[in-house]
C-alpha atoms as one frame of an Amber mdcrd trajectory, in Angstrom:
protein
 117.556 125.287 -91.043 117.280 124.593 -87.304 114.115 122.601 -87.908 115.850
 120.485 -90.546 118.876 119.794 -88.283 116.606 118.857 -85.405 114.545 116.559
 -87.623 117.686 114.912 -89.011 119.044 114.383 -85.495 115.761 112.835 -84.377
 115.696 110.535 -87.398 119.265 109.323 -86.761 118.522 108.848 -83.070 115.449
 106.804 -83.905 117.376 104.606 -86.350 120.205 104.147 -83.872 117.634 103.171
 -81.246 116.407 100.424 -83.540 119.841  99.148 -84.525 121.572  98.984 -81.115
 119.157  96.565 -79.402 119.279  94.277 -82.427 123.076  94.239 -82.454 123.169
  93.686 -78.688 120.774  90.757 -79.090 122.949  89.314 -81.864 126.024  89.652
 -79.649 124.259  87.890 -76.780 123.104  85.103 -79.079 126.646  84.793 -80.430
 127.964  84.412 -76.849 125.363  81.721 -76.120 126.191  79.854 -79.310 129.927
  80.044 -78.606 129.471  78.730 -75.078 127.208  75.902 -76.259 129.869  74.950
 -78.818 132.555  75.101 -76.116 130.453  72.791 -73.901 130.633  70.069 -76.537
 134.427  69.998 -76.319 135.052  70.960 -72.682 135.935  68.501 -69.948 136.402
  68.627 -66.204 136.317  71.974 -64.447 136.357  73.784 -67.812 132.997  72.235
 -68.640 131.522  73.322 -65.307 132.872  76.838 -65.724 131.401  77.010 -69.231
 128.009  75.951 -67.873 128.428  78.663 -65.246 129.069  81.362 -67.878 126.163
  80.182 -70.007 123.600  80.096 -67.251 124.689  83.537 -66.019 123.746  84.935
 -69.432 120.348  83.276 -69.163 119.885  84.458 -65.567 119.897  88.043 -66.831
 116.997  87.139 -69.135 114.979  85.024 -66.691 111.977  87.356 -66.927 111.112
  85.597 -70.182 109.322  82.304 -69.407 110.925  80.460 -72.318 114.405  81.573
 -71.267 113.615  80.605 -67.674 112.781  77.094 -68.924 116.122  77.011 -70.757
 117.862  78.271 -67.617 116.320  75.484 -65.506 117.473  72.935 -68.091 120.996
  74.385 -67.928 120.919  74.167 -64.129 119.904  70.495 -64.358 122.713  69.761
 -66.828 125.297  71.658 -64.755 124.134  69.894 -61.584 124.403  66.482 -63.274
 127.914  67.319 -64.516 128.995  68.555 -61.073 127.666  65.362 -59.477 129.409
  63.251 -62.142 132.684  65.042 -61.372 132.129  64.959 -57.613 132.471  68.746
 -57.452 130.271  69.731 -54.505 131.409  73.373 -54.679 130.035  73.796 -58.222
 126.958  71.747 -57.357 126.293  74.096 -54.449 126.768  77.090 -56.738 124.144
  75.708 -59.125 121.691  75.323 -56.240 122.350  78.864 -55.078 121.879  80.336
 -58.538 118.653  78.387 -58.962 117.321  79.954 -55.740 118.437  83.432 -56.851
 116.607  82.916 -60.157 113.418  82.034 -58.304 113.771  85.074 -56.035 114.333
  87.352 -59.043 111.078  86.083 -60.571 109.208  86.438 -57.242 108.603  82.683
 -57.169 108.725  82.577 -53.386 106.935  79.232 -53.105 109.668  77.600 -55.215
 112.329  79.067 -52.905 110.478  77.744 -49.861 110.120  74.336 -51.525 113.730
  73.928 -52.707 115.860  75.811 -50.166 115.618  73.382 -47.187 117.135  70.491
 -49.181 119.864  72.781 -50.503 120.622  74.019 -46.981 121.013  70.412 -45.832
 123.394  69.825 -48.751 125.471  72.869 -47.726 125.659  71.649 -44.136 126.715
  68.113 -45.169 129.490  69.479 -47.394 130.659  72.377 -45.187 129.658  74.994
 -47.759 128.814  77.616 -45.161 129.202  80.635 -47.411 126.447  79.278 -49.658
 124.464  78.184 -46.620 124.181  81.698 -45.201 123.425  83.271 -48.579 120.641
  80.840 -49.401 119.259  80.820 -45.874 118.905  84.612 -46.231 117.009  84.051
 -49.494 114.677  81.612 -47.736 114.047  84.161 -44.994 113.467  86.829 -47.656
 110.925  84.579 -49.393 109.023  84.104 -46.132 109.153  87.856 -45.474 107.844
  88.692 -48.934 104.970  86.255 -48.437 104.203  87.830 -45.052 105.085  84.665
 -43.099 107.082  86.505 -40.455 106.875  83.758 -37.829 108.402  81.218 -40.219
 111.034  83.783 -41.228 111.905  84.347 -37.555 112.125  80.585 -36.975 114.561
  80.265 -39.892 116.657  83.155 -38.575 116.755  81.354 -35.228 117.972  78.146
 -36.905 120.638  80.099 -38.744 121.817  81.754 -35.530 121.903  78.433 -33.629
 123.996  76.752 -36.342 126.373  79.695 -36.516 126.738  79.779 -32.721 127.465
  76.023 -32.632 130.233  76.616 -35.188 131.457  79.742 -33.360 130.996  81.566
 -36.671 130.732  85.263 -35.828 129.938  86.286 -39.403 127.120  83.724 -39.511
 125.741  84.934 -36.174 125.871  88.529 -37.426 124.034  87.521 -40.602 121.342
  85.769 -38.559 120.962  88.789 -36.278 120.721  91.036 -39.326 117.965  88.785
 -40.734 116.176  88.910 -37.376 116.370  92.691 -37.362 114.824  92.868 -40.827
 112.016  90.525 -39.788 111.135  92.517 -36.690 111.386  95.773 -38.639 108.764
  94.432 -41.049
């Protein structure tokens, strides 16, 4: 009797293990489809926020090359919409999420290629919160590649800009980055 109960429990567990991922995938696909439909009818900030929700779903799946391609397309569309609306805050958010996606996939060369232009954008538009976050990602990319001198130079730039602005949080972030570099 015990053997039969154990076998039945194992069988149900196995079947449940097959069903749950499929239903979760269907739910995720339903969310994507709903957001894509909403994009067709959305305008203004609602459209940008819908793009934001949609690309966050894809960011969680960026390990898949095909979904990463879709994510990059979504970033391009969201960036174009933010530029069209003149919304530099949302445009900066798109840039930041693009960098985070590259970091998550260990595409350090892409971070090193793209981040400097994005940092200039953040400076021009006084988006300092994004600036410090993405500058840290650039420093992380250099660290992970073993380019510690370049990482230290970037931390120095970050500190100098923060000091010029009398931004104590920015200076602390730069010092933290410097500490990580020298620890490595």
